[in-house]
Coordinates of C-alpha atoms in Angstrom, one line a residue:
Chain Y
X1 CA 0.0 0.0 0.0
X2 CA 2.9 2.3 0.5
X3 CA 3.2 3.2 -3.1
X4 CA -0.3 4.6 -3.0
X5 CA 0.5 7.0 -0.2
X6 CA 3.9 8.0 -1.5
X7 CA 4.1 11.6 -2.8
X8 CA 5.5 12.2 -6.2
X9 CA 8.0 15.0 -6.7
X10 CA 5.4 17.3 -8.1
X11 CA 3.2 16.8 -5.0
X12 CA 6.1 17.8 -2.8
X13 CA 6.6 21.0 -4.8
X14 CA 2.9 21.8 -4.6
X15 CA 2.9 21.1 -0.9
X16 CA 5.8 23.4 -0.4
X17 CA 4.1 26.2 -2.4
X18 CA 0.9 25.6 -0.3
X19 CA 3.0 26.2 2.8
X20 CA 4.7 29.3 1.4
X21 CA 1.3 30.7 0.6
X22 CA 0.1 30.8 4.2
X23 CA -0.7 34.3 5.3
X24 CA 2.5 35.1 7.2
X25 CA 5.0 33.9 4.6
X26 CA 2.9 35.1 1.7
X27 CA 2.7 38.6 3.2
X28 CA 6.3 38.8 4.3
X29 CA 7.6 37.5 1.0
X30 CA 5.5 40.1 -0.9
X31 CA 7.1 42.8 1.2
X32 CA 10.6 41.4 0.7
X33 CA 9.9 41.1 -3.1
X34 CA 8.8 44.7 -3.3
X35 CA 11.7 45.8 -1.3
X36 CA 14.2 43.9 -3.4
X37 CA 12.6 45.2 -6.5
X38 CA 12.7 48.8 -5.4
X39 CA 16.3 48.7 -4.1
X40 CA 17.6 47.1 -7.3
X41 CA 15.1 48.7 -9.7
X42 CA 17.7 49.6 -12.2
X43 CA 18.7 45.9 -12.5
X44 CA 15.3 44.3 -12.3
X45 CA 13.8 46.5 -15.0
X46 CA 16.4 45.7 -17.6
X47 CA 14.4 44.3 -20.5
X48 CA 16.2 40.9 -20.4
X49 CA 15.9 40.5 -16.7
X50 CA 12.3 41.6 -16.6
X51 CA 11.4 39.3 -19.5
X52 CA 12.9 36.3 -17.8
X53 CA 11.1 37.0 -14.5
X54 CA 7.9 38.1 -16.1
X55 CA 7.9 35.2 -18.5
X56 CA 8.8 32.8 -15.6
X57 CA 5.9 34.1 -13.5
X58 CA 3.4 33.7 -16.4
X59 CA 4.7 30.2 -17.1
X60 CA 4.4 29.3 -13.5
X61 CA 0.9 30.6 -13.4
X62 CA 0.0 28.7 -16.6
X63 CA 1.5 25.4 -15.3
X64 CA -0.3 25.9 -12.0
X65 CA -3.5 26.1 -13.9
X66 CA -3.0 22.4 -14.8
X67 CA -3.7 21.7 -11.1
X68 CA -7.5 21.1 -10.9
X69 CA -8.0 22.8 -7.5
X70 CA -6.1 25.9 -8.6
X71 CA -7.9 26.0 -12.0
X72 CA -11.3 25.8 -10.2
X73 CA -10.6 29.0 -8.4
X74 CA -8.9 31.1 -11.1
X75 CA -11.5 30.0 -13.8
X76 CA -14.4 31.4 -11.8
X77 CA -15.7 34.1 -14.2
X78 CA -15.5 36.9 -11.7
X79 CA -12.0 35.9 -10.8
X80 CA -10.7 36.3 -14.3
X81 CA -10.3 40.1 -14.0
X82 CA -7.9 39.5 -11.1
X83 CA -5.6 37.4 -13.3
X84 CA -5.7 40.2 -15.9
X85 CA -5.1 42.8 -13.2
X86 CA -2.0 40.9 -11.9
X87 CA -0.6 40.7 -15.4
X88 CA -1.3 44.4 -16.0
X89 CA 0.0 45.6 -12.7
X90 CA 3.2 43.6 -13.3
X91 CA 3.7 45.0 -16.8
X92 CA 2.9 48.6 -16.0
X93 CA 5.0 48.6 -12.8
X94 CA 7.9 47.4 -15.0
X95 CA 7.2 50.0 -17.7
X96 CA 7.1 52.8 -15.1
X97 CA 10.2 51.8 -13.2
X98 CA 12.1 51.1 -16.4
X99 CA 11.5 54.7 -17.5
X100 CA 12.4 55.9 -14.0
X101 CA 15.7 53.9 -14.2
X102 CA 16.5 55.5 -17.5
X103 CA 15.6 59.0 -16.3
X104 CA 17.5 58.6 -13.0
X105 CA 20.6 57.6 -14.9
X106 CA 20.2 60.6 -17.3
X107 CA 19.7 63.0 -14.4
X108 CA 22.9 61.8 -12.8
X109 CA 24.8 62.4 -16.1
X110 CA 23.0 65.7 -16.6
X111 CA 21.4 64.5 -19.8
X112 CA 17.8 65.5 -20.9
X113 CA 14.9 63.4 -19.6
X114 CA 12.8 61.0 -21.7
X115 CA 10.0 63.5 -21.3
X116 CA 12.2 66.5 -22.3
X117 CA 11.3 68.9 -25.1
X118 CA 8.5 71.1 -23.7
X119 CA 8.4 73.1 -27.0
X120 CA 8.3 70.0 -29.2
X121 CA 4.6 70.2 -30.1
X122 CA 2.5 68.0 -32.4
X123 CA -1.0 68.5 -33.7
X124 CA -3.7 66.6 -31.9
X125 CA -5.2 65.7 -35.2
X126 CA -3.8 63.3 -36.4
X127 CA -1.2 62.3 -33.7
X128 CA -3.4 62.0 -30.6
X129 CA -6.8 61.4 -32.2
X130 CA -5.5 58.4 -34.1
X131 CA -3.8 56.9 -31.1
X132 CA -7.0 57.2 -29.2
X133 CA -9.0 55.8 -32.0
X134 CA -6.8 52.7 -32.2
X135 CA -6.9 52.3 -28.5
X136 CA -10.7 52.3 -28.6
X137 CA -10.9 49.8 -31.3
X138 CA -8.5 47.4 -29.6
X139 CA -10.4 47.8 -26.3
X140 CA -13.7 47.2 -28.0
X141 CA -12.3 44.1 -29.8
X142 CA -10.9 42.8 -26.5
X143 CA -14.3 43.3 -24.7
X144 CA -16.2 41.5 -27.4
X145 CA -13.9 38.5 -27.4
X146 CA -14.0 38.4 -23.7
X147 CA -17.8 38.6 -23.7
X148 CA -18.0 35.8 -26.3
X149 CA -15.7 33.4 -24.6
X150 CA -16.6 34.0 -21.0
X151 CA -20.2 34.2 -19.9
X152 CA -20.9 36.6 -17.0
X153 CA -21.7 34.6 -13.9
X154 CA -25.3 33.9 -12.9
X155 CA -25.8 31.6 -9.9
X156 CA -29.0 30.4 -8.3
X157 CA -31.7 33.0 -7.6
X158 CA -31.1 35.0 -4.5
X159 CA -32.2 33.2 -1.3
X160 CA -31.8 34.9 2.0
X161 CA -32.0 31.6 3.8
X162 CA -29.1 29.9 2.0
X163 CA -25.8 31.6 2.7
X164 CA -22.9 30.5 0.5
X165 CA -19.7 29.5 2.2
X166 CA -17.5 31.4 1.8
X167 CA -19.6 34.6 1.2
X168 CA -17.4 37.1 -0.5
X169 CA -17.7 40.8 -1.4
X170 CA -17.0 41.8 -5.0
X171 CA -13.4 41.1 -5.8
X172 CA -12.1 44.7 -5.6
X173 CA -13.1 44.8 -1.9
X174 CA -11.6 41.5 -1.0
X175 CA -8.4 43.1 0.4
X176 CA -10.6 44.9 2.9
X177 CA -12.5 41.7 3.6
X178 CA -9.2 40.0 4.3
X179 CA -8.4 42.7 6.8
X180 CA -11.5 41.5 8.8
X181 CA -9.3 38.7 9.9
X182 CA -7.2 41.2 11.8
X183 CA -9.5 44.0 12.6
X184 CA -13.1 44.6 13.6
X185 CA -15.5 45.8 10.9
X186 CA -15.5 49.4 12.1
X187 CA -11.7 49.5 11.3
X188 CA -11.4 47.2 8.3
X189 CA -14.7 48.2 6.7
X190 CA -15.2 51.8 7.6
X191 CA -12.2 53.5 9.1
X192 CA -9.4 52.1 6.9
X193 CA -11.3 52.7 3.6
X194 CA -12.1 56.2 4.8
X195 CA -8.5 56.8 5.6
X196 CA -7.3 55.5 2.3
X197 CA -9.5 58.0 0.5
X198 CA -8.5 60.8 2.9
X199 CA -4.8 59.9 2.5
X200 CA -5.1 59.9 -1.3
X201 CA -6.8 63.2 -1.3
X202 CA -4.3 64.7 1.1
X203 CA -1.3 63.3 -0.8
X204 CA -0.6 66.3 -3.1
X205 CA -0.9 68.7 -0.2
X206 CA 1.4 66.7 2.1
X207 CA 4.1 65.9 -0.5
X208 CA 6.0 69.1 -0.8
X209 CA 8.9 67.6 -2.8
X210 CA 9.0 69.8 -5.9
X211 CA 11.1 67.3 -7.9
X212 CA 9.7 64.5 -10.0
X213 CA 6.8 66.6 -11.3
X214 CA 5.7 65.3 -14.7
X215 CA 8.3 62.6 -15.4
X216 CA 9.1 59.1 -14.2
X217 CA 11.7 58.9 -11.5
X218 CA 12.3 56.9 -8.4
X219 CA 15.5 58.4 -7.0
X220 CA 14.1 61.9 -6.5
X221 CA 11.0 60.7 -4.7
X222 CA 12.0 57.3 -3.2
X223 CA 10.2 57.8 0.1
X224 CA 6.8 58.7 -1.3
X225 CA 7.0 56.1 -4.0
X226 CA 8.0 53.4 -1.6
X227 CA 5.1 54.2 0.7
X228 CA 2.6 54.3 -2.1
X229 CA 3.8 51.1 -3.7
X230 CA 3.7 49.3 -0.3
X231 CA 0.1 50.5 0.1
X232 CA -0.9 49.8 -3.5
X233 CA 0.9 46.5 -4.3
X234 CA 1.1 44.8 -0.9
X235 CA -1.9 46.1 1.1
X236 CA -4.3 46.4 -1.8
X237 CA -3.4 44.1 -4.7
X238 CA -1.7 41.3 -2.7
X239 CA -4.5 41.2 -0.2
X240 CA -7.1 41.0 -2.9
X241 CA -5.3 38.1 -4.5
X242 CA -5.0 36.5 -1.1
X243 CA -8.6 37.1 -0.2
X244 CA -9.8 35.7 -3.5
X245 CA -7.6 32.8 -4.3
X246 CA -6.4 31.6 -0.9
X247 CA -9.5 32.1 1.4
X248 CA -12.0 29.2 1.2
X249 CA -15.0 28.1 3.3
X250 CA -15.2 29.9 6.7
X251 CA -12.6 32.3 5.4
X252 CA -9.9 29.7 6.3
X253 CA -6.6 29.6 4.5
X254 CA -6.3 27.2 1.6
X255 CA -3.1 26.7 -0.4
X256 CA -3.4 27.3 -4.1
X257 CA -3.3 23.6 -4.9
X258 CA -5.6 22.6 -2.0
X259 CA -9.2 21.5 -2.3
X260 CA -11.7 23.8 -0.7
X261 CA -12.9 21.4 1.9
X262 CA -15.7 23.0 4.0
X263 CA -14.8 20.7 6.9
X264 CA -11.2 22.0 7.3
X265 CA -10.6 23.3 10.7
X266 CA -8.2 26.0 11.8
X267 CA -7.0 26.0 15.4
X268 CA -7.7 29.4 16.7
X269 CA -6.8 30.5 20.2
X270 CA -6.7 34.2 20.3
X271 CA -5.7 36.2 23.3
X272 CA -6.1 39.8 24.3
X273 CA -3.4 42.3 25.1
X274 CA -5.0 42.8 28.5
X275 CA -4.6 39.0 29.3
X276 CA -0.9 39.2 28.5
X277 CA -0.5 42.1 30.8
X278 CA -2.8 41.3 33.8
X279 CA -2.9 37.5 33.8
X280 CA 0.4 36.4 32.3
X281 CA 2.8 39.1 33.3
X282 CA 1.3 40.3 36.7
X283 CA -0.3 36.9 37.6
X284 CA -3.6 38.4 38.8
X285 CA -7.2 38.6 37.6
X286 CA -8.6 41.2 35.3
X287 CA -9.7 44.5 36.9
X288 CA -13.5 45.0 36.9
X289 CA -13.7 48.4 35.2
X290 CA -13.1 48.5 31.5
X291 CA -10.9 51.6 31.7
X292 CA -8.5 50.0 34.1
X293 CA -8.7 46.6 32.4
X294 CA -7.8 48.1 29.0
X295 CA -5.3 50.6 30.3
X296 CA -2.3 48.7 29.0
X297 CA -3.8 48.4 25.5
X298 CA -4.9 52.0 25.5
X299 CA -1.5 53.1 26.6
X300 CA 0.1 51.2 23.8
X301 CA -2.3 52.6 21.2
X302 CA -2.0 56.0 22.7
X303 CA 1.8 55.8 22.4
X304 CA 1.5 54.6 18.8
X305 CA -0.6 57.6 17.7
X306 CA 0.7 60.4 20.0
X307 CA 4.1 59.4 21.4
X308 CA 5.6 57.8 18.3
X309 CA 5.0 60.9 16.1
X310 CA 7.2 63.0 18.5
X311 CA 9.8 60.3 18.5
X312 CA 9.8 60.0 14.7
X313 CA 10.0 63.8 14.2
X314 CA 12.9 63.8 16.6
X315 CA 14.8 61.0 14.9
X316 CA 14.3 59.3 11.5
X317 CA 11.7 61.7 10.2
X318 CA 13.5 64.9 11.3
X319 CA 14.3 66.0 7.8
X320 CA 10.8 65.4 6.6
X321 CA 9.3 67.3 9.5
X322 CA 11.5 70.3 8.7
X323 CA 10.5 70.1 5.0
X324 CA 6.8 69.9 5.4
X325 CA 6.1 71.7 8.7
X326 CA 4.0 70.9 11.7
X327 CA 0.4 70.6 10.3
X328 CA 1.4 68.6 7.3
X329 CA 3.6 66.4 9.4
X330 CA 0.9 65.6 11.9
X331 CA -1.6 64.6 9.1
X332 CA 1.1 62.6 7.2
X333 CA 2.3 60.8 10.3
X334 CA -1.2 59.8 11.5
X335 CA -2.0 58.4 8.0
X336 CA 1.3 56.5 8.0
X337 CA 0.8 55.1 11.4
X338 CA -2.7 53.8 10.5
X339 CA -1.2 52.2 7.5
X340 CA 1.5 50.5 9.4
X341 CA -0.8 49.5 12.2
X342 CA -2.1 46.9 9.6
X343 CA 1.2 44.9 9.3
X344 CA 1.9 45.5 13.0
X345 CA -1.4 43.8 14.0
X346 CA -0.8 41.0 11.4
X347 CA 2.7 40.4 12.9
X348 CA 1.2 40.2 16.4
X349 CA -1.5 37.8 15.2
X350 CA 1.0 35.5 13.6
X351 CA 3.5 35.4 16.4
X352 CA 1.4 35.5 19.7
X353 CA -2.2 35.1 18.4
X354 CA -3.1 38.5 19.6
X355 CA -6.8 39.4 18.9
X356 CA -7.1 42.9 20.1
X357 CA -4.8 45.6 21.6
X358 CA -7.9 47.2 23.1
X359 CA -11.0 45.1 23.6
X360 CA -13.8 47.2 25.0
X361 CA -16.5 44.8 23.8
X362 CA -19.0 46.7 26.0
X363 CA -19.4 49.3 23.3
X364 CA -17.8 47.6 20.3
X365 CA -14.6 49.5 20.7
X366 CA -12.0 46.9 19.7
X367 CA -8.7 47.8 18.1
Chain J
X1 CA -20.5 62.8 -57.1
X2 CA -18.3 63.1 -54.0
X3 CA -17.2 66.5 -55.1
X4 CA -20.8 67.5 -55.5
X5 CA -21.6 66.4 -52.0
X6 CA -18.6 68.1 -50.6
X7 CA -19.4 71.4 -52.2
X8 CA -23.1 71.2 -51.3
X9 CA -24.8 73.2 -48.6
X10 CA -25.6 70.2 -46.4
X11 CA -21.9 69.1 -46.1
X12 CA -20.6 72.6 -45.5
X13 CA -23.2 73.2 -42.9
X14 CA -21.9 70.2 -40.9
X15 CA -18.1 70.4 -41.6
X16 CA -16.9 74.0 -41.6
X17 CA -13.4 73.1 -42.9
X18 CA -11.7 71.1 -45.6
X19 CA -10.3 67.6 -45.2
X20 CA -7.7 67.7 -42.4
X21 CA -4.6 67.6 -44.6
X22 CA -2.6 70.7 -43.7
X23 CA -1.9 72.5 -40.4
X24 CA -4.8 74.8 -40.7
X25 CA -7.5 72.3 -41.5
X26 CA -6.2 69.9 -38.9
X27 CA -6.4 72.6 -36.2
X28 CA -9.9 73.4 -37.4
X29 CA -10.9 69.7 -37.2
X30 CA -10.2 69.8 -33.5
X31 CA -11.4 73.3 -32.8
X32 CA -14.7 73.0 -34.6
X33 CA -15.8 69.7 -33.2
X34 CA -17.6 69.7 -29.9
X35 CA -16.2 66.3 -28.9
X36 CA -12.6 66.7 -30.2
X37 CA -12.3 70.2 -28.7
X38 CA -11.8 68.5 -25.3
X39 CA -8.3 68.4 -26.6
X40 CA -6.0 71.4 -27.3
X41 CA -5.0 71.9 -30.9
X42 CA -1.4 70.9 -30.2
X43 CA 0.2 68.8 -27.5
X44 CA 3.7 68.1 -26.3
X45 CA 5.2 65.2 -28.3
X46 CA 6.5 63.4 -25.2
X47 CA 3.2 63.9 -23.4
X48 CA 1.3 61.6 -25.7
X49 CA 3.8 58.8 -25.9
X50 CA 1.9 55.6 -25.1
X51 CA 4.7 54.6 -22.7
X52 CA 4.1 57.8 -20.7
X53 CA 0.3 57.9 -20.4
X54 CA -0.5 54.2 -21.0
X55 CA -3.8 55.7 -22.4
X56 CA -5.4 54.5 -19.1
X57 CA -7.4 57.7 -18.4
X58 CA -8.8 57.7 -21.9
X59 CA -9.7 54.0 -21.7
X60 CA -11.4 54.5 -18.4
X61 CA -13.6 57.2 -20.0
X62 CA -14.2 55.0 -23.0
X63 CA -15.2 52.1 -20.8
X64 CA -17.6 54.5 -18.9
X65 CA -19.2 55.3 -22.3
X66 CA -19.5 51.6 -23.1
X67 CA -21.2 51.1 -19.7
X68 CA -23.6 53.9 -20.5
X69 CA -24.5 52.6 -23.9
X70 CA -24.9 48.9 -22.8
X71 CA -26.4 49.9 -19.5
X72 CA -29.2 52.0 -21.2
X73 CA -29.9 49.1 -23.5
X74 CA -30.1 46.7 -20.6
X75 CA -32.6 48.9 -18.9
X76 CA -35.1 48.1 -21.6
X77 CA -35.0 44.5 -20.5
X78 CA -34.6 44.6 -16.8
X79 CA -37.1 45.3 -14.0
X80 CA -35.7 46.1 -10.6
X81 CA -38.3 44.0 -8.8
X82 CA -37.5 40.9 -6.8
X83 CA -40.1 38.8 -8.7
X84 CA -38.7 39.7 -12.1
X85 CA -35.0 40.7 -11.8
X86 CA -33.5 37.3 -11.9
X87 CA -35.7 36.0 -14.7
X88 CA -34.9 39.1 -16.8
X89 CA -31.2 38.5 -16.5
X90 CA -31.8 34.8 -17.3
X91 CA -33.7 35.8 -20.4
X92 CA -30.8 38.1 -21.5
X93 CA -28.4 35.2 -20.9
X94 CA -30.4 32.6 -22.8
X95 CA -30.5 34.9 -25.8
X96 CA -34.2 35.5 -25.7
X97 CA -33.2 39.2 -25.9
X98 CA -31.7 39.7 -29.3
X99 CA -28.4 41.2 -28.1
X100 CA -27.2 38.3 -26.0
X101 CA -23.8 39.8 -25.4
X102 CA -25.0 43.0 -23.8
X103 CA -24.9 41.9 -20.3
X104 CA -21.5 40.2 -20.7
X105 CA -19.9 43.3 -22.2
X106 CA -21.5 45.4 -19.5
X107 CA -20.1 43.3 -16.7
X108 CA -16.6 42.8 -18.1
X109 CA -16.3 46.4 -19.1
X110 CA -17.2 47.3 -15.5
X111 CA -14.3 45.1 -14.2
X112 CA -12.0 46.5 -16.9
X113 CA -13.0 50.1 -15.9
X114 CA -12.0 49.4 -12.3
X115 CA -8.6 48.0 -13.3
X116 CA -8.1 50.8 -15.8
X117 CA -8.8 53.6 -13.3
X118 CA -6.5 52.0 -10.7
X119 CA -3.7 51.9 -13.3
X120 CA -4.5 55.5 -14.4
X121 CA -4.0 56.5 -10.8
X122 CA -0.8 54.6 -10.6
X123 CA 0.5 56.3 -13.7
X124 CA -0.5 59.8 -12.5
X125 CA 1.2 59.0 -9.1
X126 CA 4.4 57.7 -10.5
X127 CA 4.9 60.6 -12.9
X128 CA 4.3 63.0 -10.0
X129 CA 1.4 64.5 -12.0
X130 CA -0.6 65.2 -8.8
X131 CA 1.9 67.9 -7.9
X132 CA 1.1 71.6 -8.3
X133 CA -0.7 72.9 -10.2
X134 CA -2.7 69.7 -10.5
X135 CA -3.5 69.0 -6.8
X136 CA -7.2 69.7 -7.0
X137 CA -7.7 67.6 -10.2
X138 CA -6.1 64.6 -8.4
X139 CA -8.7 65.1 -5.6
X140 CA -11.4 65.0 -8.3
X141 CA -9.9 61.9 -9.6
X142 CA -9.8 60.2 -6.2
X143 CA -13.6 60.9 -5.9
X144 CA -14.2 59.5 -9.4
X145 CA -12.2 56.4 -8.4
X146 CA -14.4 55.9 -5.3
X147 CA -17.6 56.5 -7.4
X148 CA -16.5 54.0 -10.0
X149 CA -16.2 51.4 -7.4
X150 CA -19.5 52.3 -5.9
X151 CA -21.0 52.1 -9.4
X152 CA -19.7 48.6 -9.7
X153 CA -20.8 47.7 -6.2
X154 CA -24.4 48.9 -6.7
X155 CA -24.5 47.1 -10.1
X156 CA -23.3 43.9 -8.5
X157 CA -26.7 43.4 -6.7
X158 CA -28.9 43.8 -9.8
X159 CA -28.7 40.2 -11.2
X160 CA -30.3 39.2 -7.9
X161 CA -28.6 35.8 -7.8
X162 CA -26.8 34.3 -4.8
X163 CA -23.5 35.8 -5.8
X164 CA -25.1 39.3 -5.9
X165 CA -27.1 39.1 -2.8
X166 CA -24.4 37.7 -0.6
X167 CA -21.6 39.9 -1.9
X168 CA -23.8 43.0 -1.1
X169 CA -24.7 41.5 2.2
X170 CA -21.0 41.1 3.1
X171 CA -20.3 44.6 1.8
X172 CA -23.1 46.4 3.4
X173 CA -22.7 44.6 6.8
X174 CA -19.7 46.8 7.2
X175 CA -22.0 49.8 7.5
X176 CA -23.5 48.6 10.8
X177 CA -20.1 48.9 12.4
X178 CA -19.8 52.6 11.4
X179 CA -18.6 54.5 14.5
X180 CA -21.6 56.3 16.1
X181 CA -23.8 55.7 13.0
X182 CA -24.0 51.9 13.0
X183 CA -25.8 49.9 15.7
X184 CA -22.7 47.7 16.2
X185 CA -20.3 50.5 15.8
X186 CA -18.2 52.0 18.6
X187 CA -20.0 54.8 20.5
X188 CA -23.4 54.2 19.1
X189 CA -24.7 52.9 22.4
X190 CA -24.0 56.3 24.0
X191 CA -26.5 58.0 21.7
X192 CA -29.5 57.4 23.9
X193 CA -32.3 59.8 24.8
X194 CA -34.3 58.9 27.9
X195 CA -33.3 55.3 27.6
X196 CA -34.4 55.0 24.0
X197 CA -31.4 54.3 21.7
X198 CA -31.2 56.6 18.7
X199 CA -29.1 54.1 16.7
X200 CA -30.6 50.6 16.3
X201 CA -30.8 48.0 13.5
X202 CA -33.8 49.9 12.1
X203 CA -32.2 53.3 12.0
X204 CA -28.5 53.0 11.5
X205 CA -26.2 53.6 8.5
X206 CA -26.8 50.1 7.1
X207 CA -30.6 50.6 7.3
X208 CA -30.3 53.8 5.3
X209 CA -28.1 52.1 2.7
X210 CA -30.4 49.1 2.2
X211 CA -33.7 50.7 3.1
X212 CA -34.2 47.7 5.4
X213 CA -32.4 45.4 7.8
X214 CA -31.5 42.9 5.1
X215 CA -30.8 42.9 1.4
X216 CA -34.4 42.8 0.1
X217 CA -36.7 44.4 -2.4
X218 CA -36.1 47.9 -1.1
X219 CA -32.4 47.4 -1.4
X220 CA -32.7 46.2 -5.0
X221 CA -34.7 49.3 -6.0
X222 CA -32.4 51.6 -4.1
X223 CA -29.3 50.1 -5.6
X224 CA -30.9 50.3 -9.1
X225 CA -31.6 54.0 -8.8
X226 CA -28.2 54.7 -7.4
X227 CA -26.6 52.6 -10.2
X228 CA -28.6 53.9 -13.1
X229 CA -29.3 57.5 -12.3
X230 CA -27.7 59.0 -9.2
X231 CA -24.1 57.9 -9.4
X232 CA -23.8 58.2 -13.2
X233 CA -25.0 61.8 -13.1
X234 CA -22.5 62.7 -10.4
X235 CA -19.7 60.9 -12.3
X236 CA -20.6 62.7 -15.5
X237 CA -20.4 66.1 -13.8
X238 CA -17.1 65.2 -12.2
X239 CA -15.7 63.9 -15.4
X240 CA -16.5 67.3 -17.0
X241 CA -14.6 69.0 -14.2
X242 CA -11.8 66.5 -14.4
X243 CA -11.3 67.1 -18.2
X244 CA -11.7 70.8 -17.9
X245 CA -9.1 71.0 -15.2
X246 CA -6.6 69.0 -17.3
X247 CA -6.7 71.8 -19.9
X248 CA -6.8 74.6 -17.3
X249 CA -3.9 73.1 -15.3
X250 CA -1.6 73.0 -18.4
X251 CA -2.6 69.8 -20.3
X252 CA -0.8 66.5 -20.0
X253 CA 1.9 66.8 -17.4
X254 CA 5.5 67.0 -18.3
X255 CA 8.8 68.2 -16.8
X256 CA 8.5 71.8 -15.8

């Protein structure tokens, strides 16, 4: 019977990939990949290097589609746009950083930019109008082919008494739904989306760096671009991919080559910050009043949002503070700290199973 | 014959210039056309390179137009009532309605529009095109991005299948956790007058969104009106502002 149970080489590889795709390694590796890309952007965007890695990624994806469980998920009609998005995000990130690499090199040598030649004007008819026209035709053709070969999904008629498992929001909100693993709905579903919008609106008023206006560059704006790419690629795109492809019934993690078994169990033993402080560290019971009970968590969150800004302004962000001034700094740093509360909370969950820093369940105030 | 038409009164009343072959007539072609005059007559050569703009803003707008055309056609065949909605979609799907691809194109163009607008934002960000003097237009763009996603979200419910109902249920459940305004949101339990809670399941943000405590007939109608009338009108107005401001802020961005 042994030969029936023995794993083939391909099974071992699939199993290894399933393990790598678990939330913690998946997220950490995404961050590392982004970091490595940004640090060595001049190397990674060289056409040959990019073609090898891009082609390799597409090949890997195509080969993965041979796995029935993986194919089942990516072939869902409403998941097809996500595969297209991944391809396009990869391509356009390369295109942008390739031009940034060329421009940065030219700036160092004192040569004119790719976008130079402000007086070099062409007529809109025909140069722009024709480009637009061709783009429209290609786009239309693409849509028609897509519509012919892939039917829009239509499931059983709506039935309030039969909840599907998993019940998922539209794919573009799945990054936020994934955050529900780590935060309560008032943060993941209301506060964070609001702060994303607010942060985007505030961006041009916070970023006082006059360079890099109207051309691709990374060197001249590395801090802003790194922050934005972390938010966009890791916290938005990667979490959407994760929430769509790797979250199955009961929102439990399933590896890409794993069957979505509704009976899979995930051991969950979450603890609160207050338990660590009062019970584990001090060895006593929880205080009765919520304010005293949650004081350690509140102190930590309080320090994160009020103490840390001072500390940062005094140390690593000193230069930025001087550049943008008090009001802009306060807004920028609050937005940044909210953004980085997300990976911080994730790290605490993965390492010590922390559920809440502050858990005032009496009036739904859990952080 | 062609010459006779070209020299006739009808032709000349429509086209006030000759065939765009030289600089003057080409300029006239853009200036004298209400649609083309969104553009300036001449633009910087580097500004319209495909590798610079990716054409994503333009494609987003084009996909919006596709959505309007297909959407209006779909409205002929769709009734936003629980009893009919699903069957109407089923009828479109099975080709009873002559243009069987309409719904497919409408749905895929919606997904494509979301991806295109995200990539447009990425391009504008990476070229630093939100910097002065374009700060305000970036803000308008952010609002358009949010509205695009809301358009897609409200449209998601209309097929009235399991996918639609439960996606909207998951999405709209967030609203009940709104601080102060949702009955499971922090602080809402403090809003009490004489022991009567102001915010409860029948009055909170989620109730206002769905016109009920669950995704039911009222929610379908509400999402239909939001999807077909309210949000498109707001988006159209903001698109006008967005395009106007591109021109007023100096056209396609470039090095200063």
